[in-house]
Short mmCIF file of C-alpha atoms and ligand atoms in Angstrom, two decimals:
data_model
loop_
_atom_site.label_atom_id
_atom_site.label_comp_id
_atom_site.label_asym_id
_atom_site.label_seq_id
_atom_site.Cartn_x
_atom_site.Cartn_y
_atom_site.Cartn_z
CA MET A 27 -12.68 -32.24 -25.13
CA SER A 28 -12.17 -29.47 -22.52
CA ASN A 29 -10.37 -30.24 -19.12
CA LYS A 30 -13.73 -29.51 -17.34
CA GLU A 31 -15.61 -33.23 -19.06
CA ASN A 32 -13.14 -34.74 -18.64
CA LYS A 33 -10.36 -34.45 -15.92
CA GLN A 34 -8.89 -37.59 -16.32
CA ASP A 35 -6.86 -35.50 -19.36
CA ILE A 36 -5.85 -32.51 -17.38
CA SER A 37 -2.49 -31.23 -18.42
CA PRO A 38 -0.26 -31.07 -15.04
CA VAL A 39 0.21 -28.04 -15.30
CA PHE A 40 -3.69 -27.99 -14.22
CA LYS A 41 -3.90 -30.57 -12.36
CA LYS A 42 -2.78 -28.39 -9.11
CA CYS A 43 -5.90 -25.23 -9.88
CA TYR A 44 -8.72 -28.41 -10.34
CA ALA A 45 -6.92 -30.46 -6.84
CA PHE A 46 -6.99 -26.63 -4.51
CA ASN A 47 -10.01 -26.34 -2.77
CA ASP A 48 -8.84 -24.33 0.34
CA ALA A 49 -11.03 -21.39 -0.80
CA ASN A 50 -14.45 -24.10 -1.29
CA GLU A 51 -14.01 -25.30 2.31
CA ALA A 52 -13.32 -22.15 4.47
CA LYS A 53 -16.53 -20.82 2.45
CA GLN A 54 -18.26 -23.74 3.25
CA ALA A 55 -17.69 -22.84 7.07
CA GLY A 56 -18.51 -18.97 6.33
CA LEU A 57 -14.84 -18.29 7.04
CA TYR A 58 -14.49 -16.82 3.32
CA PRO A 59 -13.52 -13.77 4.17
CA PHE A 60 -12.45 -12.58 0.27
CA PHE A 61 -13.98 -11.10 -2.93
CA LYS A 62 -16.71 -9.23 -1.77
CA PRO A 63 -18.70 -7.44 -3.98
CA ILE A 64 -19.11 -3.87 -2.29
CA GLN A 65 -22.86 -2.44 -4.17
CA ARG A 66 -22.32 0.85 -3.50
CA ASN A 67 -19.77 3.22 -1.33
CA SER A 68 -21.05 5.56 0.84
CA GLY A 69 -18.95 8.04 2.96
CA THR A 70 -17.66 5.55 5.77
CA LYS A 71 -20.80 2.60 5.19
CA VAL A 72 -21.06 0.20 3.16
CA TYR A 73 -22.90 -2.15 1.00
CA ILE A 74 -22.79 -6.33 1.05
CA ASP A 75 -25.29 -8.43 0.23
CA GLY A 76 -27.70 -5.67 0.75
CA ARG A 77 -26.20 -4.90 4.20
CA GLU A 78 -25.09 -2.19 5.04
CA LEU A 79 -21.84 -1.60 6.84
CA MET A 80 -19.11 0.52 8.84
CA MET A 81 -15.94 0.83 6.96
CA ALA A 82 -12.85 -0.07 8.88
CA GLY A 83 -10.61 -1.81 6.02
CA SER A 84 -10.40 0.67 3.22
CA ASN A 85 -7.71 2.85 1.99
CA ASN A 86 -9.12 5.54 1.46
CA TYR A 87 -7.63 7.73 4.27
CA LEU A 88 -8.63 11.53 3.17
CA GLY A 89 -12.19 10.07 2.09
CA LEU A 90 -11.50 11.48 -0.57
CA ALA A 91 -12.56 8.53 -3.63
CA ASN A 92 -15.82 9.56 -2.78
CA ASP A 93 -15.37 13.62 -2.77
CA ILE A 94 -18.40 15.21 -5.61
CA ARG A 95 -14.85 17.16 -6.57
CA LEU A 96 -13.37 13.73 -8.19
CA LYS A 97 -15.56 12.74 -9.34
CA GLU A 98 -16.42 15.60 -11.38
CA ALA A 99 -13.20 16.36 -12.09
CA ALA A 100 -12.63 12.56 -14.12
CA GLU A 101 -15.87 13.18 -15.63
CA SER A 102 -14.85 16.90 -16.89
CA VAL A 103 -12.08 15.06 -18.95
CA VAL A 104 -13.43 12.40 -20.86
CA GLU A 105 -14.84 14.62 -23.52
CA GLN A 106 -11.31 16.11 -24.47
CA TYR A 107 -9.64 13.13 -23.58
CA GLY A 108 -11.99 9.72 -24.12
CA THR A 109 -11.81 7.45 -21.70
CA SER A 110 -8.55 5.38 -22.24
CA CYS A 111 -4.87 6.68 -23.10
CA SER A 112 -4.08 2.99 -26.02
CA GLY A 113 -0.89 2.87 -25.37
CA SER A 114 1.75 3.41 -23.49
CA ARG A 115 3.40 6.78 -21.75
CA PHE A 116 6.97 5.62 -24.11
CA MET A 117 4.63 5.47 -27.68
CA ASN A 118 1.20 7.40 -27.66
CA GLY A 119 -0.12 7.26 -24.68
CA THR A 120 1.74 10.40 -23.31
CA LEU A 121 -0.97 13.37 -22.50
CA ASP A 122 -0.44 17.31 -21.55
CA LEU A 123 -2.58 16.10 -18.51
CA HIS A 124 0.28 13.60 -17.45
CA GLU A 125 2.98 15.91 -17.88
CA GLN A 126 1.02 18.60 -15.03
CA LEU A 127 0.70 15.99 -12.61
CA GLU A 128 3.99 14.71 -12.57
CA VAL A 129 5.75 18.69 -12.14
CA GLU A 130 2.55 19.47 -9.52
CA LEU A 131 3.33 15.73 -7.72
CA ALA A 132 7.19 16.79 -8.06
CA GLU A 133 6.50 20.21 -6.92
CA PHE A 134 4.11 18.49 -3.49
CA VAL A 135 7.60 15.78 -2.23
CA GLY A 136 10.09 18.12 -2.76
CA LYS A 137 11.75 16.02 -6.06
CA GLU A 138 13.14 17.44 -9.49
CA ALA A 139 10.73 15.52 -11.16
CA ALA A 140 8.24 13.02 -11.37
CA LEU A 141 7.37 9.89 -13.34
CA CYS A 142 3.36 8.37 -13.70
CA TYR A 143 2.73 4.29 -14.18
CA THR A 144 -0.45 3.02 -14.17
CA THR A 145 -0.44 1.33 -10.57
CA GLY A 146 1.27 1.69 -6.80
CA TYR A 147 1.89 -1.67 -8.39
CA GLN A 148 3.76 -1.36 -11.38
CA THR A 149 5.57 1.52 -10.01
CA ASN A 150 7.80 -0.08 -8.07
CA LEU A 151 8.20 -2.96 -10.34
CA GLY A 152 9.36 -0.05 -12.77
CA ALA A 153 11.06 2.11 -11.12
CA ILE A 154 12.92 -0.80 -8.62
CA SER A 155 14.05 -2.81 -11.56
CA ALA A 156 14.88 0.20 -14.15
CA VAL A 157 17.49 1.01 -11.46
CA LEU A 158 18.90 -2.23 -10.17
CA ASP A 159 21.50 -3.26 -12.26
CA LYS A 160 24.06 -7.13 -12.63
CA GLY A 161 26.21 -6.40 -9.52
CA ASP A 162 23.72 -4.15 -7.03
CA HIS A 163 22.67 -5.58 -3.66
CA VAL A 164 18.91 -4.77 -2.76
CA ILE A 165 18.24 -3.93 0.59
CA SER A 166 14.87 -5.00 1.71
CA ASP A 167 13.03 -4.17 5.44
CA LYS A 168 10.91 -8.02 6.35
CA TYR A 169 7.87 -6.29 5.98
CA ASN A 170 8.41 -4.25 2.96
CA HIS A 171 5.30 -4.80 0.71
CA ALA A 172 4.86 -7.37 -1.34
CA SER A 173 4.93 -5.24 -5.04
CA ILE A 174 8.49 -4.30 -3.67
CA MET A 175 9.13 -8.15 -3.22
CA ASP A 176 8.01 -8.17 -6.84
CA ALA A 177 9.81 -6.40 -8.84
CA ILE A 178 12.55 -7.63 -6.52
CA PHE A 179 12.04 -10.93 -8.39
CA LEU A 180 11.28 -9.25 -12.06
CA THR A 181 14.87 -7.24 -11.46
CA THR A 182 16.39 -10.69 -10.47
CA GLY A 183 14.96 -12.92 -13.66
CA MET A 184 15.64 -9.88 -15.70
CA LYS A 185 18.96 -8.19 -15.26
CA ARG A 186 20.27 -11.58 -12.76
CA ASN A 187 23.49 -10.97 -10.46
CA ILE A 188 21.41 -8.77 -8.41
CA THR A 189 21.80 -9.81 -4.50
CA LEU A 190 18.93 -9.32 -2.04
CA HIS A 191 19.18 -9.50 1.99
CA ARG A 192 16.44 -9.20 3.03
CA TYR A 193 16.49 -7.22 6.96
CA LYS A 194 14.46 -8.03 10.26
CA HIS A 195 11.42 -4.70 10.59
CA ASN A 196 13.30 -1.74 10.60
CA ASN A 197 16.33 -2.99 12.39
CA MET A 198 19.02 -0.57 12.50
CA GLU A 199 21.94 -2.44 13.54
CA GLU A 200 20.87 -5.55 11.20
CA LEU A 201 20.96 -3.14 8.05
CA GLU A 202 24.64 -2.03 9.03
CA ARG A 203 25.96 -5.49 9.39
CA ILE A 204 24.76 -5.77 5.84
CA LEU A 205 26.32 -3.35 4.02
CA LYS A 206 29.33 -2.97 5.86
CA ARG A 207 28.96 -6.46 4.36
CA ILE A 208 29.25 -5.59 0.85
CA PRO A 209 32.02 -4.84 -0.86
CA LYS A 210 32.75 -0.72 -1.88
CA ASN A 211 32.60 0.45 -4.51
CA THR A 212 28.98 -1.68 -5.23
CA GLY A 213 25.41 -0.34 -5.86
CA LYS A 214 23.82 -0.69 -2.97
CA LEU A 215 19.67 0.09 -3.34
CA ILE A 216 18.23 0.46 0.75
CA VAL A 217 14.93 -0.84 0.73
CA THR A 218 11.98 0.25 3.15
CA ASP A 219 7.95 0.99 3.28
CA GLY A 220 7.14 4.90 5.32
CA VAL A 221 4.75 3.47 6.85
CA PHE A 222 4.02 -0.44 7.24
CA SER A 223 0.89 -1.42 4.62
CA MET A 224 -0.01 -4.23 7.40
CA GLU A 225 1.49 -2.52 11.04
CA GLY A 226 1.19 1.05 10.46
CA ASP A 227 4.28 1.67 11.88
CA LEU A 228 6.82 4.53 10.52
CA ALA A 229 10.55 3.51 9.16
CA GLU A 230 14.16 4.08 10.74
CA LEU A 231 14.33 6.73 8.06
CA VAL A 232 17.29 9.16 9.85
CA LYS A 233 18.86 6.41 11.27
CA MET A 234 19.03 4.20 7.71
CA ARG A 235 19.79 8.02 6.06
CA GLU A 236 23.13 8.13 8.16
CA LEU A 237 23.76 4.95 7.38
CA ALA A 238 23.28 5.54 3.52
CA ASP A 239 25.63 8.04 2.92
CA THR A 240 28.19 5.78 5.42
CA TYR A 241 27.97 3.31 3.29
CA LYS A 242 27.28 5.27 -0.23
CA ALA A 243 23.64 3.45 -0.70
CA GLY A 244 20.60 4.93 -2.05
CA ILE A 245 17.37 4.91 -0.72
CA TYR A 246 14.62 4.22 -2.36
CA LEU A 247 10.84 5.06 -0.31
CA ASP A 248 7.87 3.88 -0.74
CA GLU A 249 5.23 6.33 0.24
CA ALA A 250 1.85 4.26 -0.70
CA HIS A 251 0.33 5.08 2.82
CA ALA A 252 2.11 8.16 4.25
CA LEU A 253 0.91 10.48 1.56
CA GLY A 254 -1.75 12.18 3.27
CA VAL A 255 -1.32 10.74 6.60
CA VAL A 256 2.01 11.46 8.21
CA GLY A 257 3.57 15.01 8.18
CA LYS A 258 2.40 18.15 9.73
CA THR A 259 1.02 18.08 5.54
CA GLY A 260 0.20 15.49 4.56
CA ARG A 261 3.68 14.89 3.09
CA GLY A 262 5.03 11.42 3.82
CA THR A 263 7.54 10.24 6.26
CA CYS A 264 10.43 12.45 6.10
CA GLU A 265 7.92 15.87 6.28
CA HIS A 266 6.91 13.51 9.68
CA TYR A 267 11.04 13.36 10.25
CA GLY A 268 11.23 17.81 8.95
CA ASP A 269 14.04 16.80 6.94
CA ASN A 270 13.54 16.01 3.06
CA SER A 271 16.62 14.67 1.40
CA LEU A 272 16.13 10.97 3.69
CA ALA A 273 15.11 9.20 0.57
CA ASP A 274 16.73 9.48 -2.71
CA LEU A 275 14.05 8.14 -4.54
CA LEU A 276 10.12 8.33 -3.20
CA MET A 277 7.48 6.11 -4.87
CA CYS A 278 3.33 6.54 -4.29
CA THR A 279 -0.03 5.50 -5.38
CA PHE A 280 -2.83 6.76 -5.79
CA SER A 281 -4.66 4.32 -4.20
CA LYS A 282 -4.95 5.59 -1.04
CA SER A 283 -5.16 8.54 0.25
CA PHE A 284 -5.54 10.03 -3.81
CA GLY A 285 -9.01 8.30 -4.71
CA SER A 286 -7.88 7.13 -7.85
CA ILE A 287 -5.47 5.41 -9.50
CA GLY A 288 -1.74 5.25 -10.11
CA GLY A 289 0.70 5.87 -8.49
CA PHE A 290 4.77 7.97 -9.38
CA ILE A 291 8.46 7.55 -8.82
CA SER A 292 9.98 11.19 -7.41
CA GLY A 293 13.59 12.41 -7.52
CA SER A 294 16.39 13.50 -9.49
CA ALA A 295 16.16 14.98 -12.72
CA GLU A 296 18.44 13.04 -14.25
CA ILE A 297 17.95 9.37 -12.94
CA ILE A 298 13.99 10.07 -13.77
CA ASP A 299 14.98 10.35 -17.27
CA TYR A 300 17.46 7.45 -17.03
CA ILE A 301 13.66 5.29 -15.54
CA LYS A 302 11.76 6.99 -17.72
CA HIS A 303 13.69 5.47 -20.41
CA THR A 304 14.96 1.68 -19.07
CA SER A 305 10.94 0.51 -17.66
CA ARG A 306 10.02 -2.19 -18.71
CA PRO A 307 7.21 -2.02 -17.47
CA LEU A 308 6.43 1.59 -18.54
CA ILE A 309 7.28 0.87 -21.53
CA PHE A 310 5.24 -2.14 -22.91
CA SER A 311 2.67 -0.80 -20.46
CA ALA A 312 -0.81 1.61 -21.19
CA SER A 313 -0.21 4.43 -19.34
CA MET A 314 -2.40 6.19 -16.50
CA PRO A 315 -6.19 6.97 -17.88
CA PRO A 316 -7.39 10.20 -18.26
CA ALA A 317 -9.97 10.37 -15.84
CA ASN A 318 -7.13 9.14 -12.78
CA ILE A 319 -5.48 11.09 -13.60
CA ALA A 320 -8.06 14.29 -12.58
CA ALA A 321 -9.33 12.89 -9.94
CA ALA A 322 -5.54 13.00 -8.53
CA ARG A 323 -4.50 16.35 -9.20
CA LYS A 324 -7.86 17.11 -7.82
CA ALA A 325 -6.93 15.45 -4.55
CA LEU A 326 -3.74 16.73 -4.62
CA GLU A 327 -5.28 20.44 -4.44
CA ILE A 328 -7.30 19.04 -1.63
CA ILE A 329 -3.80 18.20 0.23
CA LYS A 330 -2.77 21.44 0.11
CA GLU A 331 -5.67 23.09 -0.01
CA GLU A 332 -7.36 21.43 3.30
CA PRO A 333 -4.44 20.18 6.20
CA GLU A 334 -7.31 19.28 8.91
CA ARG A 335 -8.23 16.17 6.70
CA VAL A 336 -4.81 15.48 7.39
CA HIS A 337 -5.04 16.80 10.78
CA ARG A 338 -8.27 14.72 11.60
CA LEU A 339 -6.68 11.48 10.10
CA GLN A 340 -3.91 11.66 12.98
CA GLU A 341 -6.49 12.21 15.74
CA ILE A 342 -8.32 8.90 14.35
CA ALA A 343 -5.77 7.33 14.86
CA LYS A 344 -5.11 8.25 17.67
CA LYS A 345 -7.76 7.69 19.10
CA MET A 346 -8.27 4.18 17.79
CA ILE A 347 -4.76 3.60 18.78
CA SER A 348 -5.02 4.15 22.62
CA GLY A 349 -9.13 2.55 22.62
CA PHE A 350 -7.68 -0.65 21.13
CA LYS A 351 -4.45 -0.96 23.70
CA SER A 352 -7.13 0.37 26.60
CA ILE A 353 -8.70 -2.56 26.35
CA GLY A 354 -6.78 -5.15 25.69
CA PHE A 355 -5.39 -5.13 22.02
CA ASN A 356 -2.35 -5.97 20.91
CA VAL A 357 -1.09 -3.00 18.31
CA GLY A 358 1.90 -3.13 17.91
CA THR A 359 4.28 -0.81 16.83
CA ALA A 360 1.15 1.40 14.96
CA VAL A 361 2.23 5.25 14.90
CA THR A 362 -0.63 5.38 11.92
CA PRO A 363 -4.10 4.83 10.82
CA ILE A 364 -3.58 1.67 10.62
CA VAL A 365 -3.96 -0.30 12.87
CA PRO A 366 -3.39 -3.95 13.53
CA LEU A 367 -5.12 -6.46 16.11
CA ILE A 368 -2.73 -8.76 16.24
CA ILE A 369 -4.43 -12.16 17.19
CA GLY A 370 -1.54 -14.78 15.61
CA ASN A 371 -3.45 -17.28 15.17
CA ASN A 372 -5.94 -18.25 11.50
CA GLU A 373 -8.57 -19.87 13.25
CA LYS A 374 -9.69 -17.23 15.61
CA THR A 375 -8.81 -14.03 13.33
CA PHE A 376 -11.37 -15.58 10.72
CA LEU A 377 -13.65 -15.74 13.99
CA PHE A 378 -13.17 -12.74 15.05
CA TRP A 379 -13.66 -10.63 11.29
CA LYS A 380 -16.51 -12.99 10.71
CA SER A 381 -18.53 -11.32 13.98
CA LEU A 382 -17.33 -7.96 13.47
CA TYR A 383 -18.78 -8.40 9.22
CA GLU A 384 -21.93 -9.88 11.19
CA ARG A 385 -22.36 -6.95 13.32
CA GLY A 386 -21.63 -4.83 10.88
CA ILE A 387 -18.11 -3.51 10.56
CA TYR A 388 -15.96 -3.79 7.34
CA VAL A 389 -11.55 -4.79 8.60
CA ASN A 390 -9.29 -7.72 6.87
CA PRO A 391 -7.95 -9.80 8.12
CA VAL A 392 -4.66 -10.55 7.05
CA ILE A 393 -2.11 -14.21 7.26
CA SER A 394 0.39 -14.83 6.25
CA PRO A 395 1.83 -14.26 3.06
CA GLY A 396 0.47 -10.80 4.24
CA VAL A 397 1.95 -11.01 7.40
CA PRO A 398 4.96 -13.05 8.92
CA PRO A 399 2.97 -16.67 9.46
CA LYS A 400 2.59 -16.57 13.03
CA ARG A 401 1.06 -13.32 13.42
CA SER A 402 -1.74 -12.57 11.55
CA LEU A 403 -4.23 -10.08 12.03
CA ILE A 404 -7.02 -8.02 11.61
CA ARG A 405 -6.17 -4.94 9.49
CA THR A 406 -8.49 -1.70 10.28
CA SER A 407 -7.90 1.24 9.08
CA PHE A 408 -9.75 4.77 9.02
CA MET A 409 -10.46 8.16 7.06
CA SER A 410 -10.71 11.19 7.80
CA ILE A 411 -14.07 11.09 7.97
CA HIS A 412 -14.79 9.30 10.01
CA LYS A 413 -16.85 10.04 13.16
CA ASP A 414 -16.41 9.67 16.79
CA ASP A 415 -19.86 8.34 17.33
CA GLU A 416 -19.48 5.45 14.44
CA LEU A 417 -15.67 4.49 16.04
CA ASP A 418 -16.89 4.46 19.56
CA TRP A 419 -19.72 1.89 18.82
CA PHE A 420 -16.15 -0.19 16.45
CA LEU A 421 -14.93 -0.33 20.30
CA GLU A 422 -17.33 -1.26 21.37
CA VAL A 423 -18.10 -4.38 19.40
CA ALA A 424 -14.62 -5.26 19.77
CA GLU A 425 -13.92 -5.21 22.75
CA GLN A 426 -17.36 -7.56 23.40
CA GLU A 427 -16.45 -10.11 20.29
CA GLY A 428 -12.77 -10.29 21.43
CA LYS A 429 -13.69 -10.94 24.94
CA LYS A 430 -15.33 -13.71 23.19
CA LEU A 431 -12.80 -15.32 21.06
CA GLY A 432 -10.80 -14.52 23.92
CA ILE A 433 -8.60 -12.38 22.41
CA ILE A 434 -7.93 -9.83 24.67
C1 LIG B 517 3.74 0.12 0.27
C2 LIG B 517 1.84 -0.27 -0.98
N1 LIG B 517 3.15 -0.54 -2.15
C3 LIG B 517 2.88 -0.74 -2.58
C4 LIG B 517 0.69 -0.27 -3.52
C5 LIG B 517 0.53 -1.33 -4.80
O1 LIG B 517 -0.01 -0.18 -4.85
P1 LIG B 517 -1.64 -0.49 -6.04
O2 LIG B 517 -2.90 -1.23 -5.64
O3 LIG B 517 -1.92 1.02 -6.48
O4 LIG B 517 -1.09 -0.91 -7.69
C6 LIG B 517 0.57 -0.83 -2.22
C7 LIG B 517 -0.57 -1.37 -2.39
O5 LIG B 517 -1.11 -1.87 -1.84
C8 LIG B 517 1.54 -1.14 -0.44
O6 LIG B 517 0.82 -1.39 -0.05
#
């Protein structure tokens, strides 16, 4: 008899699942914003429940996920390579396409070598768990992405005796205090997002490099929201600060500016070779499929050839940050097209999400653990293909609905 037929006989391990009712309660209150099936994606519009909404909550920063050139590139390789690699990079799943993309990526970010994974999440798991070893210390910004934390948890479970330190967001004094306490000649890795995924601000990378050099630490930089977004030619946080040596290891995902899925880690040839031969999430999981490699390669070509997309995105970021500020929203320290509307109250956050949704605007409500408790926010994010009239309309609606709820 299955558990469903006789719930008295449920194994204790599953009891919590049957008792879980949070999602149903939110659905009944009409305040459930998650897993909304998108029926069609077209430029800045999405279609959900048969309604057209303006997308202001996507990571498709350069609008390339719908670009005809990426679609054609994806289609063009299926005939020759099929739809799956059916194996890991280590064994039967490496294509010449992976290696070509890796050479192009290394050149783009100014590193000696790059290595592709199947997702950005897996890249963090795979690269961080490979470089850290017993006795090492990892020092992480409190606002780092969940995949970085999961990478550290995985490493701790696998290798034991890894010490985790977390410093207050972008607080370089606290980072220095931590570095000072760690014994000399001990492995130390500082890990940070370049652009923080929820707050849209930048890591203090110049000071961080200075500290890393003083205390002989390495820097691991997650550029998921930075490549294609910041820097004069979209080469990310290091380009923004004008110094390509700020990070020892640099990762990025293809699921955002690159309009595809997958990720890569880049660095010196020796470190990348070591990761390639020791990274369990690389060795024990099937590789990135051909169509996605082709789409990412085409996106990289477009980013290099059309820097005007990056410039337009940066112009939109400035417009929306100053627009939201001028109508009274708290946007924290955002300087990118990720603009948080910080509310700090879960109920109001969901109510504000609902009112924007009903007015035809798609955004993402974020509560703990996505952000620290009491920092719930609406994450707005913009694309280079947004038009000024759409953006002005969003600001108008946000002002009206924000005032009704007493948020501004
Ligand atoms: C900062 C950061 N790193 C890594 C990832 C994981 O990338 P992916 O979704 O491509 O697996 C994300 C995804 O949201 C992210 O925001």
